[in-house]
Amino acid sequence: RTFRFCSQNLPTDASGSEIKNSQYPAIKRYLPKFLIKKDIVIRNPVITIIDPQGGPDIYFEFVSFSQEIQATAGVQRASVWIDESCSKEFFEEQVPRIMASGGDVIYTLTPGEFIGWEIDDIYQRAHKHVRTDHIRRWMKERFGKEVEAHEYNPDGSDIAVFQAATDDNPTMTKKQVDESYELIEDQDIIDIRRYGIFRQVTGQVFKEFHSEMHILREDKYFQDGIPSGWLHVRAIDYHERNNWACVWMALSNTNECFIYHEYNPS
């Protein structure tokens, strides 16, 4: 009967007049006041709710990412909602909380510039991906790629990913959405914030890969093979679950880097 809401801050953590928690105001906005038996207090951030069907009281519990992980452990919850990106350790501690109840973990976030473990552990392991029409239309215009509204991975885990754009917000018009991004010049930043695209912006050599631009014909440019006098290295991008990315590279005397072989073992 207890539902857990996780945010960067507790509803009672305030900086001046600003409350850095979006879950609590939303709940108070949509939950009928006559159902609230007891509101949160500083020492006990829990809303006690009257069950409209006459059952035992329902509890909405609020926790923050900054709390000691052990403080949120050892109890069962009907469901857990994590709002915005948290540490992998915090997420892993929430999963056992819903095992006995058969509940679920809801994880909502806007991918940031430094999105990390969520790609490998959640996004790429999902059994099902659901994309809105705005996302599908944008991917078609941006990359010339058709994607399905419902995409299934038979080898995926019990995870469903719902991908939506700011344009799907029913409270905003297209003009308001366009105006909110008009001061951002970097298209990659817009892709991340408006369309929720997982992409690491910083440190990239090429923001997009195009085979016609980045692949050279070996028989045309290296008729005698890649010079043995260049610096030759091998590198492995190690992953625990995904295939490894192994590459053979050569660095020319003018600091041009060429990848001439790759291997992707399980």
mmCIF file of C-alpha atoms in Angstrom:
data_model
loop_
_atom_site.group_PDB
_atom_site.id
_atom_site.type_symbol
_atom_site.label_atom_id
_atom_site.label_comp_id
_atom_site.label_asym_id
_atom_site.label_seq_id
_atom_site.Cartn_x
_atom_site.Cartn_y
_atom_site.Cartn_z
ATOM 1 C CA ARG A 1 0.000 0.000 0.000
ATOM 2 C CA THR A 2 3.085 2.248 -0.093
ATOM 3 C CA PHE A 3 4.249 3.931 -3.294
ATOM 4 C CA ARG A 4 7.744 5.431 -3.438
ATOM 5 C CA PHE A 5 8.567 8.665 -5.288
ATOM 6 C CA CYS A 6 12.267 9.410 -5.876
ATOM 7 C CA SER A 7 13.696 12.783 -6.913
ATOM 8 C CA GLN A 8 16.893 14.771 -6.683
ATOM 9 C CA ASN A 9 15.498 16.471 -3.576
ATOM 10 C CA LEU A 10 12.824 15.853 -0.977
ATOM 11 C CA PRO A 11 9.706 18.065 -1.188
ATOM 12 C CA THR A 12 10.808 19.675 2.080
ATOM 13 C CA ASP A 13 14.268 20.607 0.723
ATOM 14 C CA ALA A 14 13.907 24.232 -0.350
ATOM 15 C CA SER A 15 16.314 26.840 -1.616
ATOM 16 C CA GLY A 16 14.669 30.137 -0.729
ATOM 17 C CA SER A 17 11.136 29.832 -2.083
ATOM 18 C CA GLU A 18 12.017 27.174 -4.647
ATOM 19 C CA ILE A 19 11.074 23.570 -4.001
ATOM 20 C CA LYS A 20 13.331 21.316 -6.060
ATOM 21 C CA ASN A 21 10.901 18.446 -6.477
ATOM 22 C CA SER A 22 8.422 18.213 -9.345
ATOM 23 C CA GLN A 23 6.613 15.061 -8.189
ATOM 24 C CA TYR A 24 5.065 16.466 -5.014
ATOM 25 C CA PRO A 25 3.501 19.609 -6.606
ATOM 26 C CA ALA A 26 2.060 17.468 -9.407
ATOM 27 C CA ILE A 27 0.516 15.024 -6.946
ATOM 28 C CA LYS A 28 -0.988 17.858 -4.892
ATOM 29 C CA ARG A 29 -2.378 19.398 -8.089
ATOM 30 C CA TYR A 30 -4.186 16.285 -9.318
ATOM 31 C CA LEU A 31 -4.998 14.396 -6.110
ATOM 32 C CA PRO A 32 -8.405 15.428 -4.676
ATOM 33 C CA LYS A 33 -7.865 17.241 -1.378
ATOM 34 C CA PHE A 34 -10.590 15.285 0.430
ATOM 35 C CA LEU A 35 -8.519 12.104 -0.018
ATOM 36 C CA ILE A 36 -5.484 13.504 1.801
ATOM 37 C CA LYS A 37 -5.672 12.304 5.385
ATOM 38 C CA LYS A 38 -2.248 13.626 6.382
ATOM 39 C CA ASP A 39 0.258 15.701 4.400
ATOM 40 C CA ILE A 40 4.042 15.566 4.533
ATOM 41 C CA VAL A 41 6.054 17.103 7.347
ATOM 42 C CA ILE A 42 9.792 17.786 7.484
ATOM 43 C CA ARG A 43 10.537 14.762 9.654
ATOM 44 C CA ASN A 44 8.190 12.430 7.768
ATOM 45 C CA PRO A 45 7.844 13.116 4.014
ATOM 46 C CA VAL A 46 4.859 10.814 3.512
ATOM 47 C CA ILE A 47 1.326 11.608 2.305
ATOM 48 C CA THR A 48 -1.357 9.449 3.929
ATOM 49 C CA ILE A 49 -4.273 8.949 1.549
ATOM 50 C CA ILE A 50 -7.764 7.640 2.218
ATOM 51 C CA ASP A 51 -8.623 4.682 0.016
ATOM 52 C CA PRO A 52 -11.760 5.782 -1.909
ATOM 53 C CA GLN A 53 -12.797 2.121 -2.102
ATOM 54 C CA GLY A 54 -12.774 1.746 1.674
ATOM 55 C CA GLY A 55 -9.565 -0.247 2.076
ATOM 56 C CA PRO A 56 -6.570 0.516 4.332
ATOM 57 C CA ASP A 57 -4.778 3.843 3.964
ATOM 58 C CA ILE A 58 -2.433 4.368 1.010
ATOM 59 C CA TYR A 59 0.975 5.979 1.498
ATOM 60 C CA PHE A 60 2.997 8.122 -0.901
ATOM 61 C CA GLU A 61 6.592 8.103 0.339
ATOM 62 C CA PHE A 62 9.203 10.591 -0.912
ATOM 63 C CA VAL A 63 12.945 9.880 -0.959
ATOM 64 C CA SER A 64 15.887 11.730 -2.522
ATOM 65 C CA PHE A 65 18.948 10.557 -4.423
ATOM 66 C CA SER A 66 21.201 12.169 -1.821
ATOM 67 C CA GLN A 67 19.918 9.975 1.013
ATOM 68 C CA GLU A 68 22.077 7.088 2.120
ATOM 69 C CA ILE A 69 21.147 4.144 -0.106
ATOM 70 C CA GLN A 70 20.816 1.926 2.943
ATOM 71 C CA ALA A 71 18.143 4.282 4.305
ATOM 72 C CA THR A 72 15.827 3.297 1.431
ATOM 73 C CA ALA A 73 16.592 -0.423 1.646
ATOM 74 C CA GLY A 74 14.938 -3.338 3.417
ATOM 75 C CA VAL A 75 11.263 -2.538 2.756
ATOM 76 C CA GLN A 76 8.775 -3.568 0.086
ATOM 77 C CA ARG A 77 6.869 -1.058 -2.022
ATOM 78 C CA ALA A 78 3.910 -1.383 -4.389
ATOM 79 C CA SER A 79 5.686 0.692 -7.027
ATOM 80 C CA VAL A 80 8.684 3.020 -7.390
ATOM 81 C CA TRP A 81 8.839 6.126 -9.569
ATOM 82 C CA ILE A 82 12.271 7.680 -10.166
ATOM 83 C CA ASP A 83 12.149 11.131 -11.746
ATOM 84 C CA GLU A 84 15.289 12.244 -13.632
ATOM 85 C CA SER A 85 18.685 10.583 -13.778
ATOM 86 C CA CYS A 86 20.021 8.923 -10.630
ATOM 87 C CA SER A 87 23.121 6.875 -9.865
ATOM 88 C CA LYS A 88 23.225 3.242 -10.899
ATOM 89 C CA GLU A 89 23.648 2.245 -7.247
ATOM 90 C CA PHE A 90 20.469 4.080 -6.242
ATOM 91 C CA PHE A 91 18.490 2.471 -9.073
ATOM 92 C CA GLU A 92 19.739 -1.023 -8.257
ATOM 93 C CA GLU A 93 18.628 -0.610 -4.659
ATOM 94 C CA GLN A 94 15.055 0.218 -5.739
ATOM 95 C CA VAL A 95 14.528 -2.897 -7.869
ATOM 96 C CA PRO A 96 14.392 -5.392 -4.951
ATOM 97 C CA ARG A 97 11.794 -3.176 -3.260
ATOM 98 C CA ILE A 98 9.058 -4.324 -5.683
ATOM 99 C CA MET A 99 9.948 -8.031 -5.958
ATOM 100 C CA ALA A 100 7.418 -9.308 -3.411
ATOM 101 C CA SER A 101 4.614 -6.998 -4.539
ATOM 102 C CA GLY A 102 5.047 -7.737 -8.237
ATOM 103 C CA GLY A 103 5.175 -3.987 -8.825
ATOM 104 C CA ASP A 104 7.213 -1.991 -11.267
ATOM 105 C CA VAL A 105 9.879 0.685 -11.413
ATOM 106 C CA ILE A 106 8.997 3.740 -13.507
ATOM 107 C CA TYR A 107 12.033 5.762 -14.574
ATOM 108 C CA THR A 108 11.370 9.102 -16.302
ATOM 109 C CA LEU A 109 14.172 11.314 -17.548
ATOM 110 C CA THR A 110 15.321 13.728 -20.211
ATOM 111 C CA PRO A 111 18.673 12.454 -21.509
ATOM 112 C CA GLY A 112 21.384 14.924 -20.532
ATOM 113 C CA GLU A 113 24.657 15.678 -22.257
ATOM 114 C CA PHE A 114 26.422 13.173 -20.015
ATOM 115 C CA ILE A 115 23.910 10.340 -20.050
ATOM 116 C CA GLY A 116 25.635 7.233 -18.789
ATOM 117 C CA TRP A 117 24.664 3.816 -17.470
ATOM 118 C CA GLU A 118 21.012 4.103 -18.566
ATOM 119 C CA ILE A 119 21.946 3.423 -22.201
ATOM 120 C CA ASP A 120 23.542 0.024 -21.586
ATOM 121 C CA ASP A 121 21.473 -1.131 -18.615
ATOM 122 C CA ILE A 122 17.978 0.062 -19.581
ATOM 123 C CA TYR A 123 17.593 1.510 -23.075
ATOM 124 C CA GLN A 124 19.472 -1.171 -25.026
ATOM 125 C CA ARG A 125 18.186 -4.062 -22.907
ATOM 126 C CA ALA A 126 14.497 -3.220 -23.360
ATOM 127 C CA HIS A 127 12.104 -5.847 -24.692
ATOM 128 C CA LYS A 128 9.878 -3.177 -26.209
ATOM 129 C CA HIS A 129 10.359 0.365 -27.534
ATOM 130 C CA VAL A 130 7.355 2.618 -28.117
ATOM 131 C CA ARG A 131 7.843 5.854 -30.079
ATOM 132 C CA THR A 132 5.384 8.664 -30.670
ATOM 133 C CA ASP A 133 4.586 10.021 -34.120
ATOM 134 C CA HIS A 134 6.679 13.136 -33.405
ATOM 135 C CA ILE A 135 9.729 10.973 -32.687
ATOM 136 C CA ARG A 136 9.192 8.837 -35.794
ATOM 137 C CA ARG A 137 8.667 11.895 -38.008
ATOM 138 C CA TRP A 138 11.756 13.599 -36.621
ATOM 139 C CA MET A 139 13.978 10.527 -37.165
ATOM 140 C CA LYS A 140 12.729 10.293 -40.738
ATOM 141 C CA GLU A 141 13.531 13.965 -41.421
ATOM 142 C CA ARG A 142 16.845 13.994 -39.537
ATOM 143 C CA PHE A 143 18.358 10.676 -40.597
ATOM 144 C CA GLY A 144 16.130 9.494 -43.445
ATOM 145 C CA LYS A 145 15.357 6.461 -41.306
ATOM 146 C CA GLU A 146 11.952 4.864 -40.885
ATOM 147 C CA VAL A 147 11.338 3.483 -37.385
ATOM 148 C CA GLU A 148 8.381 1.527 -36.095
ATOM 149 C CA ALA A 149 6.027 2.867 -33.459
ATOM 150 C CA HIS A 150 6.373 -0.460 -31.645
ATOM 151 C CA GLU A 151 9.703 -2.263 -31.857
ATOM 152 C CA TYR A 152 10.326 -5.592 -30.108
ATOM 153 C CA ASN A 153 13.555 -7.265 -29.046
ATOM 154 C CA PRO A 154 12.871 -10.952 -28.339
ATOM 155 C CA ASP A 155 16.107 -11.223 -26.351
ATOM 156 C CA GLY A 156 15.409 -8.139 -24.237
ATOM 157 C CA SER A 157 14.681 -7.958 -20.523
ATOM 158 C CA ASP A 158 11.335 -7.133 -18.907
ATOM 159 C CA ILE A 159 11.740 -3.438 -19.772
ATOM 160 C CA ALA A 160 9.590 -1.136 -21.896
ATOM 161 C CA VAL A 161 10.928 2.201 -23.164
ATOM 162 C CA PHE A 162 8.506 4.988 -24.109
ATOM 163 C CA GLN A 163 10.165 7.713 -26.172
ATOM 164 C CA ALA A 164 8.381 11.049 -26.607
ATOM 165 C CA ALA A 165 9.230 14.581 -27.685
ATOM 166 C CA THR A 166 8.504 17.932 -26.087
ATOM 167 C CA ASP A 167 6.012 18.348 -28.941
ATOM 168 C CA ASP A 168 3.909 15.586 -27.342
ATOM 169 C CA ASN A 169 3.247 17.788 -24.307
ATOM 170 C CA PRO A 170 -0.523 18.447 -24.507
ATOM 171 C CA THR A 171 -0.198 21.710 -22.541
ATOM 172 C CA MET A 172 2.106 23.367 -25.114
ATOM 173 C CA THR A 173 1.479 24.567 -28.662
ATOM 174 C CA LYS A 174 3.998 24.010 -31.439
ATOM 175 C CA LYS A 175 4.779 27.737 -31.380
ATOM 176 C CA GLN A 176 5.586 27.570 -27.661
ATOM 177 C CA VAL A 177 7.805 24.526 -28.187
ATOM 178 C CA ASP A 178 9.685 26.198 -31.064
ATOM 179 C CA GLU A 179 10.180 29.376 -29.038
ATOM 180 C CA SER A 180 11.559 27.457 -26.070
ATOM 181 C CA TYR A 181 14.449 26.165 -28.218
ATOM 182 C CA GLU A 182 15.068 29.100 -30.548
ATOM 183 C CA LEU A 183 18.029 30.398 -28.509
ATOM 184 C CA ILE A 184 19.852 27.048 -28.717
ATOM 185 C CA GLU A 185 22.118 26.899 -31.765
ATOM 186 C CA ASP A 186 23.602 23.419 -31.323
ATOM 187 C CA GLN A 187 21.327 20.917 -33.067
ATOM 188 C CA ASP A 188 22.644 18.076 -30.901
ATOM 189 C CA ILE A 189 21.494 19.862 -27.753
ATOM 190 C CA ILE A 190 18.052 20.344 -29.299
ATOM 191 C CA ASP A 191 17.932 16.659 -30.237
ATOM 192 C CA ILE A 192 18.655 15.708 -26.636
ATOM 193 C CA ARG A 193 16.266 18.110 -24.931
ATOM 194 C CA ARG A 194 13.397 18.188 -27.420
ATOM 195 C CA TYR A 195 13.410 14.640 -28.718
ATOM 196 C CA GLY A 196 15.028 12.728 -25.849
ATOM 197 C CA ILE A 197 17.794 11.296 -28.003
ATOM 198 C CA PHE A 198 20.572 9.465 -26.171
ATOM 199 C CA ARG A 199 23.768 11.018 -27.441
ATOM 200 C CA GLN A 200 27.114 11.901 -25.897
ATOM 201 C CA VAL A 201 27.800 15.385 -27.231
ATOM 202 C CA THR A 202 31.166 16.243 -25.703
ATOM 203 C CA GLY A 203 34.405 14.723 -26.944
ATOM 204 C CA GLN A 204 33.107 13.596 -30.317
ATOM 205 C CA VAL A 205 35.344 13.771 -33.348
ATOM 206 C CA PHE A 206 32.436 13.429 -35.769
ATOM 207 C CA LYS A 207 28.888 14.129 -34.527
ATOM 208 C CA GLU A 208 27.466 11.810 -37.153
ATOM 209 C CA PHE A 209 28.958 8.907 -39.095
ATOM 210 C CA HIS A 210 28.493 8.697 -42.855
ATOM 211 C CA SER A 211 29.982 5.775 -44.745
ATOM 212 C CA GLU A 212 30.400 7.814 -47.945
ATOM 213 C CA MET A 213 32.453 10.388 -46.008
ATOM 214 C CA HIS A 214 34.377 8.348 -43.474
ATOM 215 C CA ILE A 215 35.176 5.144 -45.341
ATOM 216 C CA LEU A 216 38.077 5.222 -47.816
ATOM 217 C CA ARG A 217 38.748 2.680 -50.561
ATOM 218 C CA GLU A 218 41.880 0.830 -49.538
ATOM 219 C CA ASP A 219 42.825 -0.083 -53.129
ATOM 220 C CA LYS A 220 42.738 3.612 -54.072
ATOM 221 C CA TYR A 221 44.438 5.285 -51.109
ATOM 222 C CA PHE A 222 46.639 2.466 -49.782
ATOM 223 C CA GLN A 223 47.701 0.521 -52.849
ATOM 224 C CA ASP A 224 50.833 -0.704 -51.055
ATOM 225 C CA GLY A 225 49.077 -1.253 -47.757
ATOM 226 C CA ILE A 226 49.069 0.956 -44.684
ATOM 227 C CA PRO A 227 52.704 2.040 -44.002
ATOM 228 C CA SER A 228 54.319 -0.100 -41.328
ATOM 229 C CA GLY A 229 56.282 2.920 -40.088
ATOM 230 C CA TRP A 230 53.135 4.588 -38.770
ATOM 231 C CA LEU A 231 52.055 4.158 -35.155
ATOM 232 C CA HIS A 232 49.866 1.047 -34.986
ATOM 233 C CA VAL A 233 47.642 0.307 -31.978
ATOM 234 C CA ARG A 234 44.819 -1.980 -30.940
ATOM 235 C CA ALA A 235 42.013 -0.856 -28.617
ATOM 236 C CA ILE A 236 39.134 -2.604 -26.880
ATOM 237 C CA ASP A 237 35.955 -0.890 -25.714
ATOM 238 C CA TYR A 238 34.916 -3.293 -22.963
ATOM 239 C CA HIS A 239 31.258 -3.910 -22.029
ATOM 240 C CA GLU A 240 29.853 -6.339 -19.468
ATOM 241 C CA ARG A 241 26.715 -7.146 -21.465
ATOM 242 C CA ASN A 242 27.058 -5.755 -24.977
ATOM 243 C CA ASN A 243 29.528 -6.982 -27.552
ATOM 244 C CA TRP A 244 33.051 -5.645 -27.264
ATOM 245 C CA ALA A 245 34.322 -3.161 -29.830
ATOM 246 C CA CYS A 246 37.885 -4.047 -30.861
ATOM 247 C CA VAL A 247 39.651 -1.885 -33.449
ATOM 248 C CA TRP A 248 43.030 -1.826 -35.177
ATOM 249 C CA MET A 249 44.220 1.746 -35.824
ATOM 250 C CA ALA A 250 47.117 3.463 -37.504
ATOM 251 C CA LEU A 251 48.279 7.045 -36.906
ATOM 252 C CA SER A 252 50.004 8.779 -39.806
ATOM 253 C CA ASN A 253 52.949 11.192 -39.558
ATOM 254 C CA THR A 254 50.445 14.052 -39.944
ATOM 255 C CA ASN A 255 48.206 12.760 -37.128
ATOM 256 C CA GLU A 256 45.520 11.233 -39.343
ATOM 257 C CA CYS A 257 43.869 8.245 -37.703
ATOM 258 C CA PHE A 258 42.749 5.265 -39.795
ATOM 259 C CA ILE A 259 40.799 2.249 -38.515
ATOM 260 C CA TYR A 260 41.637 -0.664 -40.782
ATOM 261 C CA HIS A 261 40.105 -3.636 -38.957
ATOM 262 C CA GLU A 262 37.431 -4.246 -36.338
ATOM 263 C CA TYR A 263 36.119 -7.161 -34.324
ATOM 264 C CA ASN A 264 32.947 -7.364 -32.191
ATOM 265 C CA PRO A 265 33.043 -10.533 -30.069
ATOM 266 C CA SER A 266 30.332 -11.450 -27.587
#
